[in-house]
Short mmCIF file of C-alpha atoms in Angstrom, two decimals:
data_model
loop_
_atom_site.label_atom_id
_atom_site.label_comp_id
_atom_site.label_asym_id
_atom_site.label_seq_id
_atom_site.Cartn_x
_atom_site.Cartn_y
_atom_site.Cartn_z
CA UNK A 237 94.75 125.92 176.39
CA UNK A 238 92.31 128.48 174.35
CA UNK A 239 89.15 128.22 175.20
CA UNK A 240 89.52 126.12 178.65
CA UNK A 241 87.05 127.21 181.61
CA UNK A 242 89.29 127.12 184.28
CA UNK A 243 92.22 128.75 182.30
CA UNK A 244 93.98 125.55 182.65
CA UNK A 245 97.17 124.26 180.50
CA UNK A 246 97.00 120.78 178.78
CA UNK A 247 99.71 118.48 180.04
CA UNK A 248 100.54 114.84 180.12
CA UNK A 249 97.93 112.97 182.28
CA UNK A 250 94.87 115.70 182.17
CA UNK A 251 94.96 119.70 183.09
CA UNK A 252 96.89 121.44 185.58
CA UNK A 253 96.03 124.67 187.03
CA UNK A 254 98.67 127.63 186.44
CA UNK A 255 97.65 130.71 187.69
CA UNK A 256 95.45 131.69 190.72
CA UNK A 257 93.21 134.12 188.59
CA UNK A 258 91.34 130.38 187.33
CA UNK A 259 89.60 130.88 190.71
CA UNK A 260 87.74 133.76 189.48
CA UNK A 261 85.58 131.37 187.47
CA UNK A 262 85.69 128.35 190.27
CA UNK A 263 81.53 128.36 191.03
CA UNK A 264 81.19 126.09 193.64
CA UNK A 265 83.31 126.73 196.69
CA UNK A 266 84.23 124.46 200.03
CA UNK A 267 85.24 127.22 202.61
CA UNK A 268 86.72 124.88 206.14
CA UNK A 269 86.93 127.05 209.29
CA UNK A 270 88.39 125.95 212.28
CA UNK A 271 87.88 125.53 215.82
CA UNK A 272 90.64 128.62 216.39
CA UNK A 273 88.72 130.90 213.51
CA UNK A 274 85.37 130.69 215.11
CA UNK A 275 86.01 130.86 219.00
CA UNK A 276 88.10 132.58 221.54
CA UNK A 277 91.17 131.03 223.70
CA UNK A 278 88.44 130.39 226.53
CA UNK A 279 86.01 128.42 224.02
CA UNK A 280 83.36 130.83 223.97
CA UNK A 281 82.28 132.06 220.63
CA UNK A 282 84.00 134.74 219.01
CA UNK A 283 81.04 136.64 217.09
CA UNK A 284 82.81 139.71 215.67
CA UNK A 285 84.27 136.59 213.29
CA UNK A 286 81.57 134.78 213.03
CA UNK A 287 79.65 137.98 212.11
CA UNK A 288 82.43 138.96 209.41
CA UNK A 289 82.57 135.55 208.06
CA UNK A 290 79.06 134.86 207.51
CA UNK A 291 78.63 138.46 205.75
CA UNK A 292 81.30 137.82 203.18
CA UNK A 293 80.14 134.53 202.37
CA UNK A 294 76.46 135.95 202.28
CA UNK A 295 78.34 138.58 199.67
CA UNK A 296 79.60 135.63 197.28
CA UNK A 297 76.62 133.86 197.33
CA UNK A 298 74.82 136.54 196.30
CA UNK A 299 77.26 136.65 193.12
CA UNK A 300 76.36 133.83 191.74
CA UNK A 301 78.36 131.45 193.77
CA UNK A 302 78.08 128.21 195.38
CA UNK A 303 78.82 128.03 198.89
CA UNK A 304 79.93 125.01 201.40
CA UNK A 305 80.85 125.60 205.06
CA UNK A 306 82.71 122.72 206.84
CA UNK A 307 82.99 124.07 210.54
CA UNK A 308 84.62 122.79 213.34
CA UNK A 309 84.01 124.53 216.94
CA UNK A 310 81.01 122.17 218.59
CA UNK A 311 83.83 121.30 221.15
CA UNK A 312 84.83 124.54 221.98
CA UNK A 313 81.06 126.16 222.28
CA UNK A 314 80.39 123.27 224.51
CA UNK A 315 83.09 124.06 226.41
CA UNK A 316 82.35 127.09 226.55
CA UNK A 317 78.90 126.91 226.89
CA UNK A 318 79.04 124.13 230.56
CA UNK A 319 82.35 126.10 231.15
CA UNK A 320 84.18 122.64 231.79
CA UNK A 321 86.93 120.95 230.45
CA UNK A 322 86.20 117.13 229.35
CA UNK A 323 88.55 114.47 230.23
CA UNK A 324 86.97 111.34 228.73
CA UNK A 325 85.74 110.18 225.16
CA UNK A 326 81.67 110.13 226.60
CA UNK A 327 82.26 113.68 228.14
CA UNK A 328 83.66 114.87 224.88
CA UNK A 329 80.95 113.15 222.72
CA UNK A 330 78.44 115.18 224.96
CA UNK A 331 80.05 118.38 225.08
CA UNK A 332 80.03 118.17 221.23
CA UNK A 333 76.70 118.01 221.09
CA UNK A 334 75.90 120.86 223.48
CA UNK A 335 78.37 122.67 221.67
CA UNK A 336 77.00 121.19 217.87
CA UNK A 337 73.52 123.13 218.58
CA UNK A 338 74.93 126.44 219.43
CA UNK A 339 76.96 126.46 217.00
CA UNK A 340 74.48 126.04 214.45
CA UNK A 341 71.83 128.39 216.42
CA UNK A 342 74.35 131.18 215.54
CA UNK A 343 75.23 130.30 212.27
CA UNK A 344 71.55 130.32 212.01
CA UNK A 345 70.83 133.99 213.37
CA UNK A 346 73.79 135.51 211.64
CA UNK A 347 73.11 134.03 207.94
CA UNK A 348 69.65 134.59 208.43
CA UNK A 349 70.40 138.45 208.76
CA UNK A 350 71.32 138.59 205.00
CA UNK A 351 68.29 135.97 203.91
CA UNK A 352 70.62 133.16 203.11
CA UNK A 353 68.80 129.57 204.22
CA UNK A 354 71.61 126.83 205.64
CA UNK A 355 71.24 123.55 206.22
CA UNK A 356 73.16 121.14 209.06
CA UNK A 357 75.10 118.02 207.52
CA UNK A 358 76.27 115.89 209.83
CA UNK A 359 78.84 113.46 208.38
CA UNK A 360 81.29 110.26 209.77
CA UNK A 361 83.71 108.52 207.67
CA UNK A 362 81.41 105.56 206.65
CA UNK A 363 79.19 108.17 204.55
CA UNK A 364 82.42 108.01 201.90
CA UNK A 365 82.93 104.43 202.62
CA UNK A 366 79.53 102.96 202.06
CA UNK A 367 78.28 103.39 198.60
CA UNK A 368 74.65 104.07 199.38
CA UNK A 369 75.39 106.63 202.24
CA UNK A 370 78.13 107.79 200.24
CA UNK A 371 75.54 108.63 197.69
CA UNK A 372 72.73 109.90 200.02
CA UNK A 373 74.86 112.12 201.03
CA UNK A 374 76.46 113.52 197.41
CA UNK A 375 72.55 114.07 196.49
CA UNK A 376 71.85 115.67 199.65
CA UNK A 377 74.29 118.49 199.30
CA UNK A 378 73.56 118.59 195.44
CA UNK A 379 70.02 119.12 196.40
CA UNK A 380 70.56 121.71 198.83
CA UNK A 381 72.98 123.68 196.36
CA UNK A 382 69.64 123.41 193.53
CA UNK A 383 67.84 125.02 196.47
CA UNK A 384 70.31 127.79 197.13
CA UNK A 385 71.14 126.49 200.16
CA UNK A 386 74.33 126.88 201.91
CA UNK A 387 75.03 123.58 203.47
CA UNK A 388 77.26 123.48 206.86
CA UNK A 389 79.09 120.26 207.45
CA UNK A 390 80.91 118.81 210.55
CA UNK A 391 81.65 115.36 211.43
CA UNK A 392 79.21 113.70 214.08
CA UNK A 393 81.53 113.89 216.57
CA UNK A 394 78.73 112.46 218.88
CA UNK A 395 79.23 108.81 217.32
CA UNK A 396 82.41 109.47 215.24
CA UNK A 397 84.70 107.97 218.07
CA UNK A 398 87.72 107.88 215.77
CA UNK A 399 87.38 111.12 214.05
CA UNK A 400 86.83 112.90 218.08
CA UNK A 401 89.89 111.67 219.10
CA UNK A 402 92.16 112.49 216.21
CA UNK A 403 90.26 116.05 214.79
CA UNK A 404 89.77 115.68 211.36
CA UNK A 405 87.69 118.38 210.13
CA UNK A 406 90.74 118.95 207.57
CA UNK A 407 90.13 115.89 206.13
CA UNK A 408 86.65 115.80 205.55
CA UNK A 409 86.56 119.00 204.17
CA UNK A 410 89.32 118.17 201.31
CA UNK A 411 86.08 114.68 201.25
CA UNK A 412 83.74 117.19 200.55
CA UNK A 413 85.14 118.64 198.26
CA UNK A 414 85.99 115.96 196.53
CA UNK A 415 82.08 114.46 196.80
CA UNK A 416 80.40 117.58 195.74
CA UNK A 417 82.56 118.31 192.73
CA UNK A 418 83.95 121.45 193.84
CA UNK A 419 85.75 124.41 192.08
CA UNK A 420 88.13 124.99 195.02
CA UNK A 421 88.33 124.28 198.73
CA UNK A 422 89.52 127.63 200.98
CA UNK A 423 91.07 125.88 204.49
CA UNK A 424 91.16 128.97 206.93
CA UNK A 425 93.21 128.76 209.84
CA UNK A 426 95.11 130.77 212.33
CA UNK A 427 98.25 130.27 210.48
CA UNK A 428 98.77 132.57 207.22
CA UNK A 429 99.61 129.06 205.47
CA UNK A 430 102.30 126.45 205.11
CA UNK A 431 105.77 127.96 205.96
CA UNK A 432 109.07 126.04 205.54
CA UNK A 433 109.41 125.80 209.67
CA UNK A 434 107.50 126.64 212.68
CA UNK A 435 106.78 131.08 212.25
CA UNK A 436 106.08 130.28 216.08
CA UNK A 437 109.53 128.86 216.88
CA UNK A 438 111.50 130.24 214.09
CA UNK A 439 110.78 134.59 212.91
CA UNK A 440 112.70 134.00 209.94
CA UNK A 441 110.28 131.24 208.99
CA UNK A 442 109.11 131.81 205.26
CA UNK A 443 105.76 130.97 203.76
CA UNK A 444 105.49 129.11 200.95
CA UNK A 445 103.16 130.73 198.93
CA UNK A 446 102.46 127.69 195.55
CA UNK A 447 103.25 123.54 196.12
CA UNK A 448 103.07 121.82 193.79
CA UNK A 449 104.55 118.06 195.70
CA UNK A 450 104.67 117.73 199.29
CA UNK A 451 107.63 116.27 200.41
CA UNK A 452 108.89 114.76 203.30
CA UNK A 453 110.49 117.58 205.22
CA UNK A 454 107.35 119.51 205.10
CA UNK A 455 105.21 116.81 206.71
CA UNK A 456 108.33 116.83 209.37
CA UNK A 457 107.90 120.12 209.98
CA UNK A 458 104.12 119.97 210.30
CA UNK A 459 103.82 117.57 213.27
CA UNK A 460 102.70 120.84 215.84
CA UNK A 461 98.45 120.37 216.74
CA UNK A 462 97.79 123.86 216.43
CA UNK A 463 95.96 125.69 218.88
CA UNK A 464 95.08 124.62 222.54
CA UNK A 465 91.47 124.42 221.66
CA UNK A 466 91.91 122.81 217.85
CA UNK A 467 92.28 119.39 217.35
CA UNK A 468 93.88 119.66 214.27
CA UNK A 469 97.24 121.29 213.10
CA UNK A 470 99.19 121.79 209.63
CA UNK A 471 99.67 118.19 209.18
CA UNK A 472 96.17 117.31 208.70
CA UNK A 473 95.87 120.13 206.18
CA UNK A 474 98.98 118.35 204.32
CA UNK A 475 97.05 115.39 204.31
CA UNK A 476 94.12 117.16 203.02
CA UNK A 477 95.60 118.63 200.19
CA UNK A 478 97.45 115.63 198.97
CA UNK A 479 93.94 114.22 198.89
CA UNK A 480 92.65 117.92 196.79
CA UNK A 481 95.68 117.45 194.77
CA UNK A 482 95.35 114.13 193.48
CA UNK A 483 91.54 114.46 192.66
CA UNK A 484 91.77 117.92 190.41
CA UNK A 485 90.69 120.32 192.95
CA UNK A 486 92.49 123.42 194.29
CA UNK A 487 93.39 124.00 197.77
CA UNK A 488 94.91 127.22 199.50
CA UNK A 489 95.22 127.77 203.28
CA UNK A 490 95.29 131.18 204.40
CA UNK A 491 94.72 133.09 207.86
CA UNK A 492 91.01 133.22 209.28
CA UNK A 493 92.39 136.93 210.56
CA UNK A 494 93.03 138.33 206.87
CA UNK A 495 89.82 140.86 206.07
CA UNK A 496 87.77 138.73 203.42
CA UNK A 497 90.29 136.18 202.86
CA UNK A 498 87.97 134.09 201.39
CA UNK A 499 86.74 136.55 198.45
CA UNK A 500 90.00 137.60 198.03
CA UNK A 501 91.58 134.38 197.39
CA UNK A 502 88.05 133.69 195.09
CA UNK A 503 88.81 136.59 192.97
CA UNK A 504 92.07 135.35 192.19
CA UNK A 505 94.69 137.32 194.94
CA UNK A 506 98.27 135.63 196.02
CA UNK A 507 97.08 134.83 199.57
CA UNK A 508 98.16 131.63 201.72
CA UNK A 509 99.47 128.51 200.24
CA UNK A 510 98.01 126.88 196.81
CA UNK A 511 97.97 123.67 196.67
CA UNK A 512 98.29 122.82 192.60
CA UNK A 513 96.78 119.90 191.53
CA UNK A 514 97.80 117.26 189.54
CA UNK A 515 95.44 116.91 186.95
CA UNK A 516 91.94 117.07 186.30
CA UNK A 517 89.89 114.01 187.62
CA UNK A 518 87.21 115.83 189.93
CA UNK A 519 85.77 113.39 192.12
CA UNK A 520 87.20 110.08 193.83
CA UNK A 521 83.52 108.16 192.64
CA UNK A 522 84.79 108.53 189.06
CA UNK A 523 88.41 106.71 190.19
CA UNK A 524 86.42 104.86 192.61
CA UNK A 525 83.47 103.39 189.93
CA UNK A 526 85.30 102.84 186.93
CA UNK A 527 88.52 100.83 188.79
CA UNK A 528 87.80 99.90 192.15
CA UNK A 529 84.19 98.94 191.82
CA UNK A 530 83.08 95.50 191.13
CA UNK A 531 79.46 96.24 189.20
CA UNK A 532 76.78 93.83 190.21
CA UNK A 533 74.77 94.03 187.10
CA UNK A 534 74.62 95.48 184.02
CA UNK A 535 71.86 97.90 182.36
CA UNK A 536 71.85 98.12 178.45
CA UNK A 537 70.89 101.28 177.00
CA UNK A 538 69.75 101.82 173.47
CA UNK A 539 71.18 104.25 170.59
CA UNK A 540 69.42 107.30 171.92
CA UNK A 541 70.44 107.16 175.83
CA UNK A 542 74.28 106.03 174.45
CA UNK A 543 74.28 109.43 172.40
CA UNK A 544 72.80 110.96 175.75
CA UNK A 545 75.35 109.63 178.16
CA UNK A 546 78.43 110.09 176.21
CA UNK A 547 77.82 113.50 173.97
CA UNK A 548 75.34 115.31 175.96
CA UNK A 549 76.51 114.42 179.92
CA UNK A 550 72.58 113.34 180.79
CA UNK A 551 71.94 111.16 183.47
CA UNK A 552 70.69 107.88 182.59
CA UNK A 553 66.53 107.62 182.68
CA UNK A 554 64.61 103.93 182.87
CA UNK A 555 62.97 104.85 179.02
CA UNK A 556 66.55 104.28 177.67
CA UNK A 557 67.29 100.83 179.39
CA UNK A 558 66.39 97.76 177.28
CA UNK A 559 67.57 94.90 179.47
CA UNK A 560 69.16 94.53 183.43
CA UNK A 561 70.93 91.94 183.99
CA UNK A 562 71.91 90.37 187.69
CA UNK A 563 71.04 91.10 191.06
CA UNK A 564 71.67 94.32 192.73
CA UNK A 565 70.01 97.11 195.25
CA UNK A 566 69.74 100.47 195.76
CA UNK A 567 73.97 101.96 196.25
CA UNK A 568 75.41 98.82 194.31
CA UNK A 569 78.00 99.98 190.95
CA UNK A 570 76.16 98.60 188.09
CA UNK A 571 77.93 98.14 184.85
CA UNK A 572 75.95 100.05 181.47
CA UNK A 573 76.40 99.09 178.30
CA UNK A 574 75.77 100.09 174.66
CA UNK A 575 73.55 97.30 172.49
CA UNK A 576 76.72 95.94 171.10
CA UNK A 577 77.73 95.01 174.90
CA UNK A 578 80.28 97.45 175.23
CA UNK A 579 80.79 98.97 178.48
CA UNK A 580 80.16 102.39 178.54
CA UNK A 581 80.27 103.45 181.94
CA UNK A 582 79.90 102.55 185.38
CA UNK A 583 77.56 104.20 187.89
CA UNK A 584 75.12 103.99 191.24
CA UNK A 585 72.09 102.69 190.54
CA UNK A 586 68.72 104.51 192.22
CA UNK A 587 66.59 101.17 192.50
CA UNK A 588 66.43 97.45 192.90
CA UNK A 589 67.12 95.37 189.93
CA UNK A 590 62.89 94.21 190.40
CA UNK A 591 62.09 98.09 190.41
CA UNK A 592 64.72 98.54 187.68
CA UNK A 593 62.85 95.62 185.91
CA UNK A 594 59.64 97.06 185.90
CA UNK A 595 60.00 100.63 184.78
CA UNK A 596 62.36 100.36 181.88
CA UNK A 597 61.41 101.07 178.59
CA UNK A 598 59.55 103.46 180.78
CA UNK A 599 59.28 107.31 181.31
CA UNK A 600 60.05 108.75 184.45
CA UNK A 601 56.25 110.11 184.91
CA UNK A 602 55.16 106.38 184.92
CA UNK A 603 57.37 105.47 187.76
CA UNK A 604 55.38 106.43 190.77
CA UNK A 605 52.10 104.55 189.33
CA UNK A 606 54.46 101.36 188.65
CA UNK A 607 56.10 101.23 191.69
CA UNK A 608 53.83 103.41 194.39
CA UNK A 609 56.21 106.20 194.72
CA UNK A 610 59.32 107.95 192.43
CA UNK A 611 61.81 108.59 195.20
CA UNK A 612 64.36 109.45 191.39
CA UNK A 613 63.40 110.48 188.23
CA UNK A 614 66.69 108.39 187.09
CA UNK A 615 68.19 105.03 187.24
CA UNK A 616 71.85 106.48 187.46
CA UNK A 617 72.45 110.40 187.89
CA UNK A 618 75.22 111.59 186.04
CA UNK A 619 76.43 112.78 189.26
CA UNK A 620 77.06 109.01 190.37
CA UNK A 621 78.20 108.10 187.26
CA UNK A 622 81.75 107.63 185.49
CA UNK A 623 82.07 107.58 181.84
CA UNK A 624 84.95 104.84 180.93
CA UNK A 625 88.05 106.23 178.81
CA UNK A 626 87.76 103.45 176.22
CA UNK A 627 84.22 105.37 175.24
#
């Protein structure tokens, strides 16, 4: 419709994104490389594509953008690095972390060249699972992004058992993206993107340039791992972008060898595979809070933070709460409502229901004299927070 920021077209169920020239206006941007884009056959570092990479990010940065780098490779530089092969779960968890520090010593020297500041975010399933680390980690990376930081993820493969042994990195990017609200997640491989059969088996293999469902025969046909030093392969992208797909945000999977593939697919060029999505719902939190959560209190709000939350998008700040009802800690869903008791959203609450207690019907200056420090200047952020549709 007129007037939409994405250039989206109203359908049954939300938005749906028709044309790849929306991603011209996407700001904030999850780019996943893989263990194949960053390093050679032997392990070793490739830095002629680390060095290209980093530049062209650095480049859309500088435009205004907002950048996210989920990389995989700490295996393969610590392979290459002790030049031996692991054969057991320990010896893998160690290599990683060998391999973890160069990686991010380089990423280090090379963005550092064009004055960008990173940041290392180490993640494991749990952090999405667990409602507190879940949102640790959500106001981590929104904090970095406020400082211009370019945050570069990987899972903790030194603890992440699980996530070693199956190679993941797919996943958790299409997670990130999903946790830190993005625009559109790039997934850059050493494939040019989803074909309808193996281009390594079959030459008259065609690419599939838009999907809109994935079906059945193209998980069949996804089943290969990829590379000899990946861990991943097409299949885990699938199951990344169902997961994109389903939560509002664009995915495309194009070739880590394509000159600036990822500011050419930004500015809106037919390259790789989109992913469409469904409709617009951009975070699983929102899903996540306002059906699967079971609040364990409830924080009513008077006139002025109701016109706040629902008209202006603020966050929700202890002088607007009038009463808290029940028994809940830092993490836990809490249930706010209007002064007639209806429910007007659902979100995850900064402090205790005693801290929460004492500083409402407070401002937010008041809060480190009241309670000996202000780790928030909010009960809820708006980030952690889901408006309910019946509002």
């Amino acid at each position: 419709t007129a007037g939409d920021p994405l250039g989206r077209m109203r359908c049954k169920g939300g938005f749906v994104l028709v044309d790849r020239k929306c991603f011209q206006d996407c700001k904030r941007l999850v780019v996943k490389v893989g263990t194949s884009s960053i390093t050679y056959p032997t392990g070793k570092i490739n830095l002629g594509k680390m060095e290209l990479m980093v530049r062209e990010l650095s480049d859309l940065h500088n435009s205004g953008r907002e950048l996210i780098l989920v990389s995989s490779g700490a295996v393969g530089a610590g392979i290459g690095k002790l030049g031996s092969t692991p054969t057991s779960m320990p010896q893998k968890q160690a290599i990683a972390a060998v391999g973890q520090g160069l990686l991010m010593q380089m990423y280090e020297k090379l963005f550092s060249e064009y004055s960008k500041c990173i940041a290392q975010v180490l993640l494991t399933r749990d952090c999405f699972s667990n409602p507190a680390r879940y949102m640790n980690s959500r106001n981590t990376i929104f904090a970095l992004l406020e400082y211009g930081v370019i945050p570069i993820v990987n899972e903790n493969d030194t603890v992440a058992v699980e996530e070693l042994k199956f190679g993941d990195n797919d996943r958790l990017s299409a997670m990130v993206a999903c946790n830190a609200e993005a625009d559109l997640l790039i997934v850059l491989s050493d494939i040019d993107g989803l074909y309808d059969s193996d281009p390594r088996q079959n030459k008259g293999a065609r690419l599939i340039s838009e999907v809109s469902t994935i079906t059945e025969a193209m998980e069949a046909n996804s089943r290969s791992r990829g590379s000899s030093m990946s861990s991943g392969g097409m299949f885990t992208k699938l199951v990344a972008a169902r997961m994109t797909m389903a939560n509002g945000i664009p995915m495309v999977i194009a070739s880590s060898d394509e000159r600036d593939a990822v500011r050419r697919i930004a500015g809106g060029e037919k390259l790789g595979t989109f992913f469409i999505p469904h409709r617009e719902s951009y975070a699983p939190k929102r899903q996540w809070l306002a059906v699967g959560s079971e609040p364990r209190g409830s924080l009513t709000v008077d006139v002025g933070a109701e016109e706040a939350l629902l008209r202006k998008g603020k966050s929700l700040l202890p002088s607007g709460v009038v009463r808290a009802d029940g028994e809940f800690e830092v993490g836990d869903v809490v249930s706010i409502r209007g002064l007639s008791g209806r429910e007007l959203a659902r979100g995850i609450v900064n402090y205790t229901c005693d801290e929460t207690r004492k500083i409402m019907g407070r401002h937010s200056s008041e809060i480190a004299g009241l309670l000996g420090s202000c780790d928030y200047e909010e009960l809820v952020h708006r980030n952690n927070m889901a408006l309910l549709e019946s509002s």
